Each structure stands twice: as structure tokens, then as C-alpha cells.
Tab-separated table of C-alpha atoms in Angstrom:
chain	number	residue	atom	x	y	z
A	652	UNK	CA	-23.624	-9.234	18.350
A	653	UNK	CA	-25.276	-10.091	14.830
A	654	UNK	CA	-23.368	-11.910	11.911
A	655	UNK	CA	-23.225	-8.964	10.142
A	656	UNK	CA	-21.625	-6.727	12.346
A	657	UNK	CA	-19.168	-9.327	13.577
A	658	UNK	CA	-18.380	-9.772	8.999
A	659	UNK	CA	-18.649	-5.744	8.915
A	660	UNK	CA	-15.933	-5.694	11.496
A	661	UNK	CA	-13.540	-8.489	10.105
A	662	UNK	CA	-14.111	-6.734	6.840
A	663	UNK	CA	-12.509	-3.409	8.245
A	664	UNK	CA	-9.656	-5.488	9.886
A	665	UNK	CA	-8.871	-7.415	6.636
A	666	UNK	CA	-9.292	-3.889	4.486
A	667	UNK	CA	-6.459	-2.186	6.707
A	668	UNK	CA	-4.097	-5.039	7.484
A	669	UNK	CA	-1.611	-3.585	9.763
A	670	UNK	CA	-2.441	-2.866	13.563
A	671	UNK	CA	-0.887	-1.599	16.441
A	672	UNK	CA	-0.263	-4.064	19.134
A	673	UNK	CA	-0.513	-2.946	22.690
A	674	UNK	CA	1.010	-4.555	25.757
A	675	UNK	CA	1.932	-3.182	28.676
A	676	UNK	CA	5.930	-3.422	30.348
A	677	UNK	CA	6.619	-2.504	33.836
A	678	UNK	CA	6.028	0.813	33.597
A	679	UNK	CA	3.863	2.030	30.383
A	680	UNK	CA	1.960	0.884	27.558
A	681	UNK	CA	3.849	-0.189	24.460
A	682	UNK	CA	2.533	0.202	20.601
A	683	UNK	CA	3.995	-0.953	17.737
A	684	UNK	CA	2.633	-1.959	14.125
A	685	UNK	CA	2.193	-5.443	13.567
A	686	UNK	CA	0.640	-7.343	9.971
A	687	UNK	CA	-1.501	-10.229	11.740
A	688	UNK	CA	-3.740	-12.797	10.007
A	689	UNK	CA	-7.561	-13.092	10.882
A	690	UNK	CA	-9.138	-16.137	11.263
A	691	UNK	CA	-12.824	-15.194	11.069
A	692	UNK	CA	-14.218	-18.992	12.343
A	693	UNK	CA	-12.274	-18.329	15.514
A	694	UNK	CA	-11.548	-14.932	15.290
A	695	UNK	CA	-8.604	-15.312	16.766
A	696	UNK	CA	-5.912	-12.775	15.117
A	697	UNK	CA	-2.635	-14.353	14.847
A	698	UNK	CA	0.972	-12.759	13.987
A	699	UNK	CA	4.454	-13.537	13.560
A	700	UNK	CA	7.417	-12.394	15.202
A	701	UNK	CA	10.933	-12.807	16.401
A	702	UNK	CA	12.056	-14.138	19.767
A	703	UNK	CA	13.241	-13.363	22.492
A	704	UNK	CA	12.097	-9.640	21.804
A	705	UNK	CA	10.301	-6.442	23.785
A	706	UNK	CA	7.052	-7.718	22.891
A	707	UNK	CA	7.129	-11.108	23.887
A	708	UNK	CA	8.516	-10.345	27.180
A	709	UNK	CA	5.902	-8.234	27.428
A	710	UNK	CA	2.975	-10.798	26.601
A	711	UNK	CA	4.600	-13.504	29.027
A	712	UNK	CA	4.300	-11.064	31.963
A	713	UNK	CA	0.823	-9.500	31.410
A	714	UNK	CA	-1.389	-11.364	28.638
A	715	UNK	CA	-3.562	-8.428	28.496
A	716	UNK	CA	-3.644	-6.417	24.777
A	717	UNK	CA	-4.676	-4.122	22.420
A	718	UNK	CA	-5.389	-3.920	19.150
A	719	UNK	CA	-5.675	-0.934	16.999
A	720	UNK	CA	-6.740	-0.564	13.679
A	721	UNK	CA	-7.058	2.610	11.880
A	722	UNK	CA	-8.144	3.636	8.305
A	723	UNK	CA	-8.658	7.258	7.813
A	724	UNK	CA	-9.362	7.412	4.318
A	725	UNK	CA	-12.096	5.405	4.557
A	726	UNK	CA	-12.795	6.695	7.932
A	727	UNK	CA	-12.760	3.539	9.621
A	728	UNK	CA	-11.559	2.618	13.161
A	729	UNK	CA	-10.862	-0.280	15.230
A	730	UNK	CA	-10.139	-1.176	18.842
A	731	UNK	CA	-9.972	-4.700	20.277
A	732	UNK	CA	-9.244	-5.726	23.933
A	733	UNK	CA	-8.270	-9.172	24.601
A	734	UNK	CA	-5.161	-11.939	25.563
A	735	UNK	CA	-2.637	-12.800	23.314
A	736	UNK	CA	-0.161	-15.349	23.741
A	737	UNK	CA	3.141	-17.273	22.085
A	738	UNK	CA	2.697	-19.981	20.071
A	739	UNK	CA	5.718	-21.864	18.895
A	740	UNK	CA	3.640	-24.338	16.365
A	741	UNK	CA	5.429	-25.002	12.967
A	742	UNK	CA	2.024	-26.088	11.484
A	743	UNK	CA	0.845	-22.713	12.402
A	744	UNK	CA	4.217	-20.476	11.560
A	745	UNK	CA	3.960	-22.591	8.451
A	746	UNK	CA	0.431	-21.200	7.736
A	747	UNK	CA	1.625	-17.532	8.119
A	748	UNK	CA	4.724	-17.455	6.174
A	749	UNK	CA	4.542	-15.151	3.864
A	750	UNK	CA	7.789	-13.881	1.445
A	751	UNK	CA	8.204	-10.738	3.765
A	752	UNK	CA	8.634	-12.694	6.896
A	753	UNK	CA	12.147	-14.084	5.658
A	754	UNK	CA	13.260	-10.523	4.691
A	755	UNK	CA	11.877	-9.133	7.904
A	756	UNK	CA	12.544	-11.698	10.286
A	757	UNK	CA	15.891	-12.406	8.279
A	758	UNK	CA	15.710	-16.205	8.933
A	759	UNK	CA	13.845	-19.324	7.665
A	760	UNK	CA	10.716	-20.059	9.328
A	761	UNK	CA	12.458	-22.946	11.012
A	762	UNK	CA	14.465	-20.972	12.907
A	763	UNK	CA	13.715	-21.087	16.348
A	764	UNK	CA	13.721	-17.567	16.612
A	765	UNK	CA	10.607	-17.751	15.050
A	766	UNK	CA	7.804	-17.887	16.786
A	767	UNK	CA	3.700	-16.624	16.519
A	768	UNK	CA	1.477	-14.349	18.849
A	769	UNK	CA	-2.212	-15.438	18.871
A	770	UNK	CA	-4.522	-12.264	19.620
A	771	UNK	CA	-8.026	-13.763	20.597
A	772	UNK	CA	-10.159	-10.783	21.134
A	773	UNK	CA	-12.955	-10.226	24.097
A	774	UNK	CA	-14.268	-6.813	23.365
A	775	UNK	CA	-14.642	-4.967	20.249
A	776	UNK	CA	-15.368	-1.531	18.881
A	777	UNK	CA	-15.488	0.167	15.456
A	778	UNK	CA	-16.044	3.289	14.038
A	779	UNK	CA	-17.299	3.752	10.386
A	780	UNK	CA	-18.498	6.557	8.410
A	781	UNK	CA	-18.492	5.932	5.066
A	782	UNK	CA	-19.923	8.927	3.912
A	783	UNK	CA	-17.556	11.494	2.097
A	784	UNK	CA	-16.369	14.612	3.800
A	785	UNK	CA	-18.942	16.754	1.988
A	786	UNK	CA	-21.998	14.923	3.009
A	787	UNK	CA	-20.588	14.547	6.420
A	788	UNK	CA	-19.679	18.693	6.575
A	789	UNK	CA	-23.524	19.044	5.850
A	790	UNK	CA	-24.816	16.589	8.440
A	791	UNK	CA	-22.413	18.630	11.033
A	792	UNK	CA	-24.271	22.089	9.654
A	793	UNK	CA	-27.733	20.550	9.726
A	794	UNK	CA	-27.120	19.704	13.539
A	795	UNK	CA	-25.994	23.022	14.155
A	796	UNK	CA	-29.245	24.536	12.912
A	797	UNK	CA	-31.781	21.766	13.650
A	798	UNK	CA	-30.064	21.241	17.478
A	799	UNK	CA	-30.359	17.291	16.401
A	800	UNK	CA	-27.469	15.387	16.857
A	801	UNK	CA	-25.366	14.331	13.652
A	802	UNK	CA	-25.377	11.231	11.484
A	803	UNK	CA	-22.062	10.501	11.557
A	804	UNK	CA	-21.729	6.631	10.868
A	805	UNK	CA	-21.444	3.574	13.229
A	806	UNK	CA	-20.374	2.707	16.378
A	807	UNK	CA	-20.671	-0.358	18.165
A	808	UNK	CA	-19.255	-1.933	20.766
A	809	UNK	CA	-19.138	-5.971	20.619
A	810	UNK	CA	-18.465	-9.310	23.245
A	811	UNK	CA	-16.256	-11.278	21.216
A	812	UNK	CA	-16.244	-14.366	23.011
């Protein structure tokens, strides 16, 4: 994977914010949104969240997630397999604090309620097409009559680690 598609990637995640996090319970897979911080020297994604909840439960039992990010507007997509796991590090809760976690969480970030999930990615793949619908309902009509196939953006597929 080349420095710029690993900053073209962390620039998609930073430009849409929210994910969905996916773990799996007993049974099914699980999504909900989650606002996480990227670290892009690590690349680690890290999140805060309250304890004991679904989600944690669900990351003790089966470390295995999923990360979704999704920007249709801008036509941008993200998926991201890895591990994530609980951190209970007040440096680190400290670092992620922001003035919505009290309101969310409803506690101080002291609280041992409190606690942070660290996403570290393996696998990677984005979408992007940042061409405007016109140009990219011409490049679908131009296939149709030249038989080629469209050019519709990017995709790649990335090892993380």
C-alpha cells in the first residue's frame, strides 16, 4: 500500500467522522454508529464508550470488527476489518474527551463507567468517485455504446498492518 493511498484513505475517514461499528453477539452481527478518533502514525482508530454495555460484551467475547464508513454525497465509502479491544487508560480517555462525551456518556470522564475501544485495522477498502453525477451518467452511457467498462472512481483494497 503507498503513502498516498493509506493519507487518501485516512482523509475519507477523518472527512465523515462517524462509523458503524460491527461486532458480532451470539447469534448475529451488531451495527451501531460510533464517533472514533484516528491516529494516522498508528492507525489505530480509537472510541469512547460506556461500560458494562452490548458492545463491550460483545468485543470481550469475539475481538473481531467492522468498520463502516459511508459518505454519499461525496460518494465515498469505507470498510475496515480488524480487532478492537477495551482500554481503560485515563491518559488515553483523557485524550478523547471531548464536550459531547459528558452529555452523552452523562458522567465525568473519571467515572469508571468510562472506558475506550481501540479499533486497529488489518484490511482496508474504499470506494471513491469524486466525479459529479452528470459526468458519471455519461461515463455509464459511453460504456453502454463503446462495450468498455466505466470509469467510475477508485477502489482498493489495502493490508493495514
Amino acid at each position: 500500500m503507498s503513502a498516498y493511498d493509506r493519507e487518501e484513505l485516512y482523509d475519507m475517514i477523518d472527512d465523515v467522522g462517524t462509523a458503524m461499528l460491527v461486532t458480532e453477539n451470539e447469534y448475529d452481527l451488531r451495527s451501531r454508529p460510533i464517533k472514533g478518533k484516528l491516529y494516522r502514525d498508528s492507525g489505530e482508530i480509537w472510541f469512547l464508550t460506556e461500560t458494562p454495555s452490548d458492545k463491550t460484551a460483545e468485543i470481550g467475547a469475539d475481538k473481531q470488527s467492522n468498520l463502516t464508513y459511508a459518505c454519499p454525497e461525496k460518494e465515498t465509502y469505507v470498510s475496515m476489518s480488524g480487532h478492537a479491544a477495551i482500554c481503560r487508560d485515563a491518559d488515553k480517555i483523557d485524550d478523547l474527551w471531548e464536550p459531547w462525551a459528558e452529555a452523552w456518556l452523562k458522567c465525568d470522564k473519571d467515572d469508571p463507567k468510562v472506558a475506550a475501544i481501540c479499533f486497529i485495522p488489518e484490511i482496508a477498502e474504499y470506494w471513491s468517485s469524486p466525479e459529479s453525477a452528470l459526468v458519471q451518467t455519461w461515463e455509464l452511457a459511453k460504456a453502454k455504446i463503446t462495450g468498455k467498462k466505466p470509469e467510475m472512481g477508485d477502489n482498493k483494497t489495502m493490508i493495514m498492518s
